[in-house]
Amino acid sequence: MTATPTPIRLLLVDDDPLVRAGLALMIGGAGDIEVVGEAADGAEAEELVRRTRPDVVLMDLRMPAVDGITATRRLRARPDAPQIVVLTTFHADEQVLHAMRAGAAGFVLKDTPPAEIVDAVRRVAAGDPVLSPAVTRQLMRHAAGTAADARQARARERLAVLGDREREVAVAVGRGLANARIAAELFLSVATVKAHVSRVLAKLGLDNRVQIALLVYDAGLLDGDDRA
């Protein structure tokens, strides 16, 4: 007999009880996801994460007391950190970018179709960020401004700790390529690419591939980046 997979444990965080109720109802139909709690702000979310140990948190950004960015940063610093998916109203919201830098694995719009929100939860639970390369660039360009040169210098200084092959892999991640595509382009095995990605994350002190992409973009290393 095949064992039943353990459901993905999900925590909902939003200061609007109607939004939380709608999300719970929407996700409740997915047999492989279990809503283990609801929180009205970041402080309550931290307590519930400690008690319920969710795999994924759907996190609103604008909340009273402790906001979603602060809560994301604190939760991702935990040894048993859950994956964070940000809930937002706008595609090019600078707060979304701050949440990505804080360790969120992606974002979904609040008016996203239910099936896509469920898919986003499944993907981040499996370690796959929910942020397309096009949207990543849109976010990063939205935040680009007078501090770009200083940010580029800091990013290049951080990337200097990488070996040549690790740097190539980091740039490929920044381009939004999956491991199999990176392996084909660099003539490596998929296992070797995964090992390089893990070392890049460890050396740079990052949480996920989205943060690698942000850093590579800041450094001006992506194709077509006029800052390079």
Coordinates of N, CA and C in Angstrom, one line a residue:
M1 N 0.8 -1.2 0.0 CA 0.0 0.0 0.0 C 0.9 1.2 0.0
T2 N 0.5 2.2 -0.9 CA 1.3 3.5 -0.9 C 1.0 4.4 0.2
A3 N 2.0 4.9 0.9 CA 1.8 5.8 2.0 C 1.2 7.1 1.5
T4 N 0.3 7.7 2.3 CA -0.2 9.0 2.0 C 0.8 10.1 2.3
P5 N 1.1 11.0 1.3 CA 2.1 12.0 1.6 C 1.6 12.9 2.7
T6 N 2.6 13.4 3.5 CA 2.3 14.3 4.6 C 1.8 15.7 4.0
P7 N 0.7 16.2 4.5 CA 0.2 17.5 3.9 C 1.2 18.6 4.2
I8 N 1.2 19.6 3.3 CA 2.0 20.8 3.5 C 1.3 21.6 4.5
R9 N 2.1 22.0 5.6 CA 1.5 22.8 6.7 C 1.6 24.3 6.3
L10 N 0.5 25.0 6.3 CA 0.4 26.4 5.9 C -0.1 27.3 6.9
L11 N 0.5 28.4 7.1 CA 0.1 29.5 8.0 C -0.3 30.7 7.2
L12 N -1.5 31.2 7.5 CA -2.0 32.4 6.8 C -1.8 33.7 7.7
V13 N -1.2 34.7 7.1 CA -0.9 35.9 7.9 C -1.5 37.1 7.1
D14 N -2.5 37.8 7.7 CA -3.1 39.0 7.0 C -4.0 39.7 8.1
D15 N -3.9 41.0 8.1 CA -4.7 41.7 9.2 C -6.2 41.8 8.9
D16 N -6.6 41.4 7.7 CA -8.0 41.4 7.3 C -8.6 40.0 7.5
P17 N -9.5 39.9 8.5 CA -10.1 38.5 8.7 C -10.8 38.0 7.5
L18 N -11.4 38.8 6.7 CA -12.1 38.4 5.5 C -11.1 37.8 4.5
V19 N -10.0 38.4 4.4 CA -8.9 37.8 3.5 C -8.5 36.4 3.9
R20 N -8.2 36.3 5.3 CA -7.8 35.1 5.8 C -8.9 34.0 5.6
A21 N -10.1 34.4 5.9 CA -11.2 33.4 5.7 C -11.3 32.9 4.2
G22 N -11.2 33.9 3.3 CA -11.3 33.5 1.9 C -10.1 32.6 1.5
L23 N -8.9 32.9 2.0 CA -7.8 32.1 1.7 C -8.0 30.7 2.3
A24 N -8.4 30.6 3.5 CA -8.6 29.3 4.2 C -9.7 28.5 3.4
L25 N -10.7 29.1 3.0 CA -11.8 28.4 2.2 C -11.2 28.0 0.9
M26 N -10.5 28.8 0.2 CA -9.9 28.5 -1.1 C -8.9 27.4 -1.0
I27 N -8.1 27.4 0.0 CA -7.0 26.4 0.0 C -7.5 25.1 0.7
G28 N -8.6 25.2 1.4 CA -9.1 24.0 2.1 C -9.5 22.9 1.2
G29 N -9.8 23.2 0.0 CA -10.1 22.2 -1.0 C -9.0 21.4 -1.5
A30 N -7.8 21.8 -1.2 CA -6.6 21.1 -1.7 C -6.2 20.0 -0.6
G31 N -6.3 18.8 -1.0 CA -6.1 17.7 -0.1 C -4.7 17.6 0.5
D32 N -3.7 18.2 -0.2 CA -2.3 18.0 0.2 C -1.8 19.2 1.0
I33 N -2.7 20.2 1.3 CA -2.3 21.4 2.1 C -3.2 21.5 3.3
E34 N -2.6 21.7 4.5 CA -3.4 21.8 5.7 C -3.1 23.2 6.3
V35 N -4.2 24.0 6.5 CA -4.0 25.3 7.1 C -3.9 25.1 8.6
V36 N -2.7 25.4 9.2 CA -2.5 25.1 10.6 C -2.7 26.3 11.5
G37 N -3.0 27.4 11.0 CA -3.2 28.6 11.8 C -3.4 29.9 11.0
E38 N -3.9 30.9 11.7 CA -4.1 32.2 11.1 C -3.6 33.3 12.0
A39 N -2.9 34.3 11.5 CA -2.4 35.4 12.3 C -2.8 36.7 11.7
A40 N -2.9 37.7 12.6 CA -3.4 39.0 12.1 C -2.2 40.0 12.0
D41 N -1.0 39.7 12.4 CA 0.1 40.5 12.2 C 1.4 39.7 12.4
G42 N 2.6 40.3 12.1 CA 3.8 39.6 12.2 C 4.2 39.1 13.5
A43 N 3.8 39.8 14.6 CA 4.2 39.3 15.9 C 3.4 38.0 16.2
E44 N 2.1 38.0 15.9 CA 1.3 36.8 16.1 C 1.8 35.7 15.2
A45 N 2.3 36.0 14.0 CA 2.8 35.0 13.1 C 4.0 34.3 13.7
E46 N 4.9 35.1 14.3 CA 6.1 34.5 14.9 C 5.7 33.5 16.0
E47 N 4.7 33.8 16.8 CA 4.3 32.9 17.9 C 3.7 31.6 17.3
L48 N 2.9 31.8 16.3 CA 2.2 30.6 15.7 C 3.2 29.8 14.9
V49 N 4.2 30.3 14.3 CA 5.2 29.5 13.7 C 5.9 28.7 14.7
R50 N 6.2 29.2 15.9 CA 6.9 28.5 16.9 C 6.0 27.3 17.4
R51 N 4.7 27.5 17.5 CA 3.7 26.5 18.0 C 3.3 25.5 16.9
T52 N 3.1 25.9 15.7 CA 2.6 25.0 14.7 C 3.6 24.5 13.7
R53 N 4.8 25.1 13.6 CA 5.8 24.7 12.7 C 5.3 24.4 11.2
P54 N 4.8 25.5 10.6 CA 4.4 25.4 9.2 C 5.5 25.2 8.2
D55 N 5.2 24.6 7.1 CA 6.2 24.5 6.0 C 6.3 25.8 5.2
V56 N 5.1 26.4 5.0 CA 5.0 27.6 4.2 C 4.1 28.6 5.0
V57 N 4.5 29.9 4.8 CA 3.7 31.0 5.3 C 3.2 31.9 4.2
L58 N 1.9 32.2 4.1 CA 1.4 33.2 3.2 C 1.4 34.5 3.9
M59 N 2.2 35.5 3.6 CA 2.5 36.7 4.4 C 2.0 38.0 3.7
D60 N 1.1 38.6 4.4 CA 0.7 40.0 3.9 C 1.9 40.9 4.3
L61 N 2.0 42.0 3.5 CA 3.1 42.9 3.8 C 2.7 44.1 4.7
R62 N 1.6 44.7 4.4 CA 1.1 45.9 5.2 C 0.2 45.5 6.3
M63 N 0.8 45.4 7.6 CA 0.1 45.1 8.7 C 0.5 46.0 9.9
P64 N -0.4 46.2 10.9 CA 0.0 47.0 12.0 C 1.0 46.2 12.9
A65 N 1.6 46.9 13.8 CA 2.6 46.4 14.7 C 3.8 45.9 13.9
V66 N 3.9 44.5 13.8 CA 5.0 44.0 13.1 C 4.6 43.7 11.6
D67 N 5.2 44.4 10.7 CA 4.8 44.3 9.3 C 5.4 43.0 8.7
G68 N 5.0 42.7 7.4 CA 5.4 41.5 6.8 C 6.8 41.4 6.4
I69 N 7.5 42.5 6.1 CA 8.9 42.4 5.8 C 9.7 42.1 7.1
T70 N 9.4 42.7 8.2 CA 10.1 42.4 9.4 C 9.9 41.0 9.9
A71 N 8.6 40.6 9.7 CA 8.3 39.2 10.1 C 9.0 38.2 9.2
T72 N 9.1 38.5 7.9 CA 9.8 37.6 7.0 C 11.3 37.4 7.4
R73 N 11.9 38.6 7.7 CA 13.3 38.6 8.1 C 13.5 37.7 9.4
R74 N 12.6 37.9 10.4 CA 12.8 37.2 11.6 C 12.5 35.7 11.4
L75 N 11.5 35.4 10.7 CA 11.1 33.9 10.5 C 12.2 33.2 9.7
R76 N 12.8 33.9 8.7 CA 13.8 33.2 7.9 C 15.1 33.1 8.7
A77 N 15.3 33.8 9.8 CA 16.5 33.6 10.6 C 16.4 32.5 11.6
R78 N 15.2 31.9 11.7 CA 15.0 30.7 12.5 C 15.7 29.5 12.0
P79 N 16.2 28.6 12.9 CA 16.8 27.4 12.4 C 15.8 26.5 11.6
D80 N 14.5 26.5 12.0 CA 13.5 25.7 11.3 C 12.7 26.6 10.4
A81 N 13.3 27.5 9.7 CA 12.6 28.6 9.0 C 11.6 28.0 7.9
P82 N 10.3 28.5 8.0 CA 9.4 28.1 6.9 C 9.7 28.9 5.6
Q83 N 9.2 28.4 4.5 CA 9.2 29.2 3.3 C 8.2 30.3 3.4
I84 N 8.5 31.5 2.8 CA 7.5 32.6 2.8 C 7.1 33.0 1.4
V85 N 5.8 33.1 1.3 CA 5.2 33.6 0.0 C 4.5 34.9 0.4
V86 N 4.9 36.0 -0.2 CA 4.3 37.3 0.1 C 3.0 37.5 -0.7
L87 N 2.0 38.0 0.0 CA 0.7 38.4 -0.5 C 0.8 39.9 -0.8
T88 N 0.5 40.4 -2.0 CA 0.6 41.8 -2.3 C -0.5 42.2 -3.3
T89 N -0.7 43.5 -3.5 CA -1.7 44.0 -4.4 C -1.1 44.4 -5.7
F90 N 0.2 44.8 -5.7 CA 0.8 45.3 -7.0 C 2.0 44.5 -7.4
H91 N 2.2 44.3 -8.7 CA 3.4 43.6 -9.3 C 4.7 44.3 -8.9
A92 N 4.8 45.6 -9.1 CA 6.0 46.3 -9.0 C 6.0 47.1 -7.7
D93 N 5.8 46.5 -6.6 CA 5.8 47.1 -5.3 C 7.2 47.0 -4.7
E94 N 7.8 48.1 -4.3 CA 9.1 48.1 -3.7 C 9.2 47.3 -2.5
Q95 N 8.0 47.2 -1.7 CA 8.0 46.4 -0.5 C 8.2 44.9 -0.8
V96 N 7.7 44.5 -2.0 CA 7.9 43.1 -2.4 C 9.4 42.8 -2.5
L97 N 10.1 43.8 -3.2 CA 11.5 43.6 -3.3 C 12.2 43.5 -2.0
H98 N 11.8 44.4 -1.0 CA 12.4 44.3 0.3 C 12.1 42.9 0.9
A99 N 10.9 42.4 0.7 CA 10.6 41.1 1.3 C 11.5 40.0 0.6
M100 N 11.7 40.1 -0.7 CA 12.6 39.1 -1.4 C 14.0 39.2 -0.7
R101 N 14.5 40.4 -0.5 CA 15.8 40.5 0.1 C 15.8 40.0 1.5
A102 N 14.7 40.0 2.2 CA 14.6 39.5 3.5 C 14.5 37.9 3.6
G103 N 14.3 37.3 2.4 CA 14.3 35.9 2.4 C 13.0 35.2 1.8
A104 N 12.0 36.0 1.4 CA 10.8 35.4 0.8 C 11.1 34.7 -0.5
A105 N 10.4 33.6 -0.7 CA 10.7 32.8 -1.9 C 9.9 33.2 -3.1
G106 N 9.0 34.2 -3.0 CA 8.3 34.7 -4.1 C 7.0 35.4 -3.6
F107 N 6.2 35.8 -4.5 CA 5.0 36.5 -4.1 C 3.8 36.1 -5.1
V108 N 2.6 36.3 -4.5 CA 1.4 36.2 -5.3 C 0.5 37.4 -5.1
L109 N -0.2 37.8 -6.1 CA -1.1 38.9 -6.0 C -2.4 38.4 -5.2
K110 N -3.0 39.3 -4.5 CA -4.2 38.9 -3.7 C -5.4 38.5 -4.6
D111 N -5.4 39.0 -5.9 CA -6.4 38.6 -6.8 C -6.0 37.5 -7.7
T112 N -4.9 36.8 -7.4 CA -4.5 35.6 -8.1 C -5.6 34.5 -8.1
P113 N -5.8 33.8 -9.2 CA -6.8 32.7 -9.2 C -6.4 31.7 -8.1
P114 N -7.4 31.1 -7.5 CA -7.1 30.1 -6.4 C -6.2 29.0 -6.8
A115 N -6.3 28.4 -8.0 CA -5.4 27.3 -8.4 C -4.0 27.8 -8.4
E116 N -3.7 29.0 -8.8 CA -2.3 29.5 -8.8 C -1.8 29.7 -7.5
I117 N -2.6 30.2 -6.5 CA -2.1 30.3 -5.1 C -1.7 29.0 -4.5
V118 N -2.6 28.0 -4.8 CA -2.3 26.6 -4.3 C -1.0 26.1 -4.9
D119 N -0.9 26.4 -6.2 CA 0.3 25.9 -6.9 C 1.6 26.6 -6.3
A120 N 1.5 27.9 -6.0 CA 2.6 28.6 -5.4 C 3.0 28.0 -4.1
V121 N 2.0 27.6 -3.3 CA 2.3 27.0 -2.0 C 3.0 25.7 -2.2
R122 N 2.6 24.9 -3.1 CA 3.2 23.6 -3.4 C 4.6 23.8 -3.9
R123 N 4.8 24.8 -4.8 CA 6.2 25.0 -5.4 C 7.2 25.4 -4.3
V124 N 6.8 26.4 -3.5 CA 7.8 26.8 -2.5 C 8.1 25.7 -1.4
A125 N 7.0 24.9 -1.2 CA 7.2 23.8 -0.2 C 8.3 22.8 -0.8
A126 N 8.3 22.7 -2.1 CA 9.3 21.8 -2.8 C 10.6 22.5 -3.1
G127 N 10.8 23.8 -2.6 CA 12.0 24.5 -2.8 C 12.1 25.2 -4.1
D128 N 11.0 25.5 -4.8 CA 11.0 26.1 -6.1 C 10.5 27.5 -5.9
P129 N 11.3 28.6 -6.1 CA 10.8 30.0 -5.9 C 9.7 30.3 -6.9
V130 N 8.7 31.1 -6.5 CA 7.6 31.5 -7.4 C 7.8 32.9 -7.8
L131 N 8.8 33.1 -8.6 CA 9.1 34.5 -9.2 C 9.7 34.3 -10.5
S132 N 9.1 34.7 -11.6 CA 9.6 34.5 -12.9 C 10.8 35.5 -13.1
P133 N 11.7 35.2 -14.0 CA 12.8 36.1 -14.3 C 12.3 37.5 -14.8
A134 N 11.2 37.5 -15.6 CA 10.7 38.8 -16.1 C 10.2 39.7 -14.9
V135 N 9.4 39.0 -14.0 CA 8.9 39.8 -12.8 C 10.0 40.2 -11.9
T136 N 11.1 39.3 -11.8 CA 12.2 39.7 -11.0 C 12.9 41.0 -11.5
R137 N 13.1 41.0 -12.8 CA 13.7 42.2 -13.4 C 12.8 43.4 -13.2
Q138 N 11.5 43.2 -13.4 CA 10.6 44.3 -13.2 C 10.7 44.9 -11.8
L139 N 10.7 44.1 -10.8 CA 10.9 44.5 -9.5 C 12.2 45.3 -9.2
M140 N 13.3 44.7 -9.7 CA 14.6 45.3 -9.5 C 14.8 46.6 -10.2
R141 N 14.2 46.7 -11.4 CA 14.3 48.0 -12.1 C 13.4 49.0 -11.5
H142 N 12.3 48.6 -10.9 CA 11.5 49.5 -10.2 C 12.2 50.2 -9.0
A143 N 13.1 49.4 -8.4 CA 13.8 49.9 -7.2 C 15.1 50.6 -7.6
A144 N 15.5 50.5 -8.9 CA 16.8 51.1 -9.3 C 16.7 52.6 -9.2
G145 N 17.8 53.3 -8.8 CA 17.7 54.7 -8.7 C 19.1 55.3 -8.4
T146 N 19.1 56.4 -7.6 CA 20.4 57.1 -7.4 C 21.4 56.2 -6.7
A147 N 21.0 55.2 -5.9 CA 21.9 54.4 -5.1 C 22.4 53.2 -5.9
A148 N 22.2 53.2 -7.2 CA 22.5 52.0 -8.0 C 24.0 51.7 -8.1
D149 N 24.8 52.8 -8.2 CA 26.3 52.6 -8.3 C 26.8 52.0 -7.0
A150 N 26.4 52.6 -5.9 CA 26.9 52.0 -4.6 C 26.4 50.6 -4.4
R151 N 25.2 50.3 -4.8 CA 24.6 49.0 -4.6 C 25.4 48.0 -5.5
Q152 N 25.8 48.4 -6.7 CA 26.6 47.6 -7.6 C 27.9 47.3 -7.0
A153 N 28.6 48.3 -6.4 CA 29.9 48.1 -5.8 C 29.8 47.1 -4.7
R154 N 28.8 47.2 -3.9 CA 28.6 46.3 -2.7 C 28.4 44.9 -3.2
A155 N 27.5 44.8 -4.2 CA 27.2 43.4 -4.8 C 28.4 42.8 -5.4
R156 N 29.2 43.5 -6.1 CA 30.4 42.9 -6.7 C 31.4 42.5 -5.7
E157 N 31.5 43.3 -4.6 CA 32.4 42.9 -3.5 C 32.0 41.6 -2.9
R158 N 30.7 41.4 -2.7 CA 30.2 40.2 -2.1 C 30.4 39.0 -3.0
L159 N 30.2 39.2 -4.3 CA 30.4 38.1 -5.3 C 31.8 37.7 -5.4
A160 N 32.8 38.5 -5.0 CA 34.2 38.3 -5.2 C 34.6 37.0 -4.4
V161 N 33.8 36.6 -3.4 CA 34.2 35.4 -2.7 C 34.0 34.1 -3.5
L162 N 33.3 34.2 -4.6 CA 32.9 33.0 -5.4 C 34.1 32.6 -6.3
G163 N 34.2 31.3 -6.5 CA 35.1 30.8 -7.6 C 34.5 31.1 -8.9
D164 N 35.3 30.9 -10.0 CA 34.9 31.2 -11.3 C 33.6 30.4 -11.7
R165 N 33.6 29.1 -11.4 CA 32.5 28.3 -11.8 C 31.2 28.6 -10.9
E166 N 31.5 28.9 -9.7 CA 30.3 29.3 -8.8 C 29.7 30.6 -9.3
R167 N 30.6 31.5 -9.8 CA 30.1 32.8 -10.3 C 29.3 32.6 -11.6
E168 N 29.7 31.7 -12.5 CA 29.0 31.3 -13.7 C 27.6 30.8 -13.3
V169 N 27.6 29.9 -12.3 CA 26.3 29.3 -11.9 C 25.4 30.4 -11.3
A170 N 26.0 31.3 -10.5 CA 25.2 32.4 -9.9 C 24.5 33.3 -11.0
V171 N 25.3 33.6 -12.0 CA 24.8 34.4 -13.1 C 23.7 33.7 -13.8
A172 N 23.8 32.4 -14.0 CA 22.8 31.6 -14.7 C 21.5 31.5 -13.8
V173 N 21.7 31.4 -12.5 CA 20.5 31.5 -11.7 C 19.8 32.9 -11.8
G174 N 20.7 33.9 -11.9 CA 20.1 35.2 -12.1 C 19.3 35.4 -13.4
R175 N 19.7 34.6 -14.4 CA 19.0 34.6 -15.6 C 17.7 33.8 -15.6
G176 N 17.4 33.2 -14.4 CA 16.2 32.4 -14.2 C 16.3 31.0 -14.8
L177 N 17.5 30.5 -15.0 CA 17.6 29.1 -15.6 C 17.4 28.1 -14.5
A178 N 16.7 27.0 -14.9 CA 16.6 25.8 -14.0 C 17.9 25.1 -14.0
N179 N 18.1 24.2 -13.0 CA 19.4 23.5 -12.9 C 19.7 22.7 -14.1
A180 N 18.7 22.0 -14.7 CA 19.0 21.2 -15.9 C 19.5 22.1 -17.1
R181 N 19.0 23.3 -17.2 CA 19.4 24.2 -18.3 C 20.8 24.7 -18.0
I182 N 21.1 25.0 -16.7 CA 22.4 25.5 -16.3 C 23.4 24.4 -16.6
A183 N 23.1 23.1 -16.3 CA 24.0 22.0 -16.5 C 24.3 21.8 -18.0
A184 N 23.3 22.0 -18.8 CA 23.5 21.9 -20.3 C 24.4 23.0 -20.8
E185 N 24.2 24.2 -20.3 CA 25.0 25.3 -20.9 C 26.4 25.3 -20.4
L186 N 26.6 24.8 -19.2 CA 28.0 24.8 -18.6 C 28.7 23.5 -18.7
F187 N 28.0 22.5 -19.3 CA 28.6 21.2 -19.5 C 28.9 20.5 -18.1
L188 N 27.9 20.6 -17.2 CA 28.1 20.0 -15.9 C 26.9 19.0 -15.7
S189 N 27.0 18.2 -14.7 CA 25.9 17.4 -14.3 C 24.9 18.2 -13.4
V190 N 23.7 17.8 -13.4 CA 22.7 18.5 -12.6 C 23.1 18.4 -11.1
A191 N 23.6 17.3 -10.7 CA 24.1 17.2 -9.3 C 25.2 18.2 -9.0
T192 N 26.1 18.4 -9.9 CA 27.2 19.4 -9.7 C 26.6 20.8 -9.7
V193 N 25.7 21.1 -10.5 CA 25.0 22.4 -10.5 C 24.4 22.6 -9.1
K194 N 23.6 21.6 -8.6 CA 23.0 21.8 -7.3 C 24.0 22.0 -6.2
A195 N 25.2 21.3 -6.3 CA 26.2 21.5 -5.3 C 26.8 22.9 -5.4
H196 N 27.0 23.4 -6.6 CA 27.5 24.8 -6.8 C 26.5 25.8 -6.2
V197 N 25.2 25.6 -6.5 CA 24.1 26.5 -5.9 C 24.2 26.5 -4.4
S198 N 24.3 25.3 -3.8 CA 24.4 25.2 -2.4 C 25.6 26.0 -1.8
R199 N 26.7 25.9 -2.5 CA 27.9 26.6 -2.0 C 27.8 28.1 -2.2
V200 N 27.2 28.5 -3.3 CA 26.9 29.9 -3.5 C 26.1 30.5 -2.4
L201 N 25.0 29.8 -2.1 CA 24.1 30.2 -1.0 C 24.9 30.3 0.3
A202 N 25.7 29.3 0.6 CA 26.4 29.3 1.9 C 27.5 30.4 1.9
K203 N 28.2 30.6 0.9 CA 29.3 31.6 0.9 C 28.7 33.0 1.0
L204 N 27.6 33.2 0.4 CA 27.0 34.6 0.3 C 26.0 34.8 1.5
G205 N 25.7 33.8 2.3 CA 24.8 33.9 3.4 C 23.4 34.2 2.9
L206 N 23.0 33.6 1.8 CA 21.7 33.8 1.3 C 20.7 32.6 1.6
D207 N 19.4 32.9 1.4 CA 18.4 31.9 1.7 C 18.0 31.1 0.5
N208 N 17.9 31.7 -0.7 CA 17.3 31.1 -1.8 C 17.8 31.6 -3.1
R209 N 17.3 31.1 -4.2 CA 17.8 31.5 -5.6 C 17.3 32.9 -5.9
V210 N 16.2 33.3 -5.4 CA 15.7 34.6 -5.7 C 16.7 35.7 -5.2
Q211 N 17.3 35.4 -4.0 CA 18.3 36.4 -3.5 C 19.6 36.3 -4.3
I212 N 19.9 35.2 -4.8 CA 21.1 35.1 -5.7 C 20.8 36.0 -7.0
A213 N 19.6 35.9 -7.5 CA 19.2 36.7 -8.7 C 19.3 38.2 -8.4
L214 N 18.8 38.5 -7.2 CA 18.9 40.0 -6.9 C 20.3 40.5 -6.8
L215 N 21.2 39.7 -6.2 CA 22.5 40.1 -6.0 C 23.3 40.2 -7.4
V216 N 23.0 39.2 -8.2 CA 23.6 39.2 -9.5 C 23.2 40.4 -10.4
Y217 N 21.9 40.7 -10.2 CA 21.4 41.9 -10.9 C 22.0 43.2 -10.4
D218 N 22.1 43.3 -9.1 CA 22.7 44.5 -8.4 C 24.1 44.7 -8.9
A219 N 24.8 43.6 -9.1 CA 26.2 43.6 -9.6 C 26.3 44.0 -11.1
G220 N 25.2 44.0 -11.8 CA 25.2 44.4 -13.2 C 25.8 43.3 -14.1
L221 N 25.5 42.0 -13.7 CA 26.1 40.9 -14.4 C 25.1 40.2 -15.4
L222 N 23.9 40.6 -15.5 CA 23.0 39.9 -16.3 C 23.0 40.5 -17.8
D223 N 22.8 39.6 -18.7 CA 22.8 40.0 -20.1 C 21.9 41.1 -20.4
G224 N 22.4 42.1 -21.1 CA 21.5 43.3 -21.5 C 21.4 44.3 -20.4
D225 N 22.1 44.1 -19.3 CA 22.1 45.1 -18.2 C 23.0 46.2 -18.5
D226 N 22.5 47.4 -18.7 CA 23.3 48.5 -19.2 C 24.2 49.1 -18.1
R227 N 24.1 48.5 -16.9 CA 25.0 49.0 -15.8 C 26.3 48.2 -15.8
A228 N 26.4 47.1 -16.6 CA 27.6 46.2 -16.5 C 28.8 46.9 -17.1

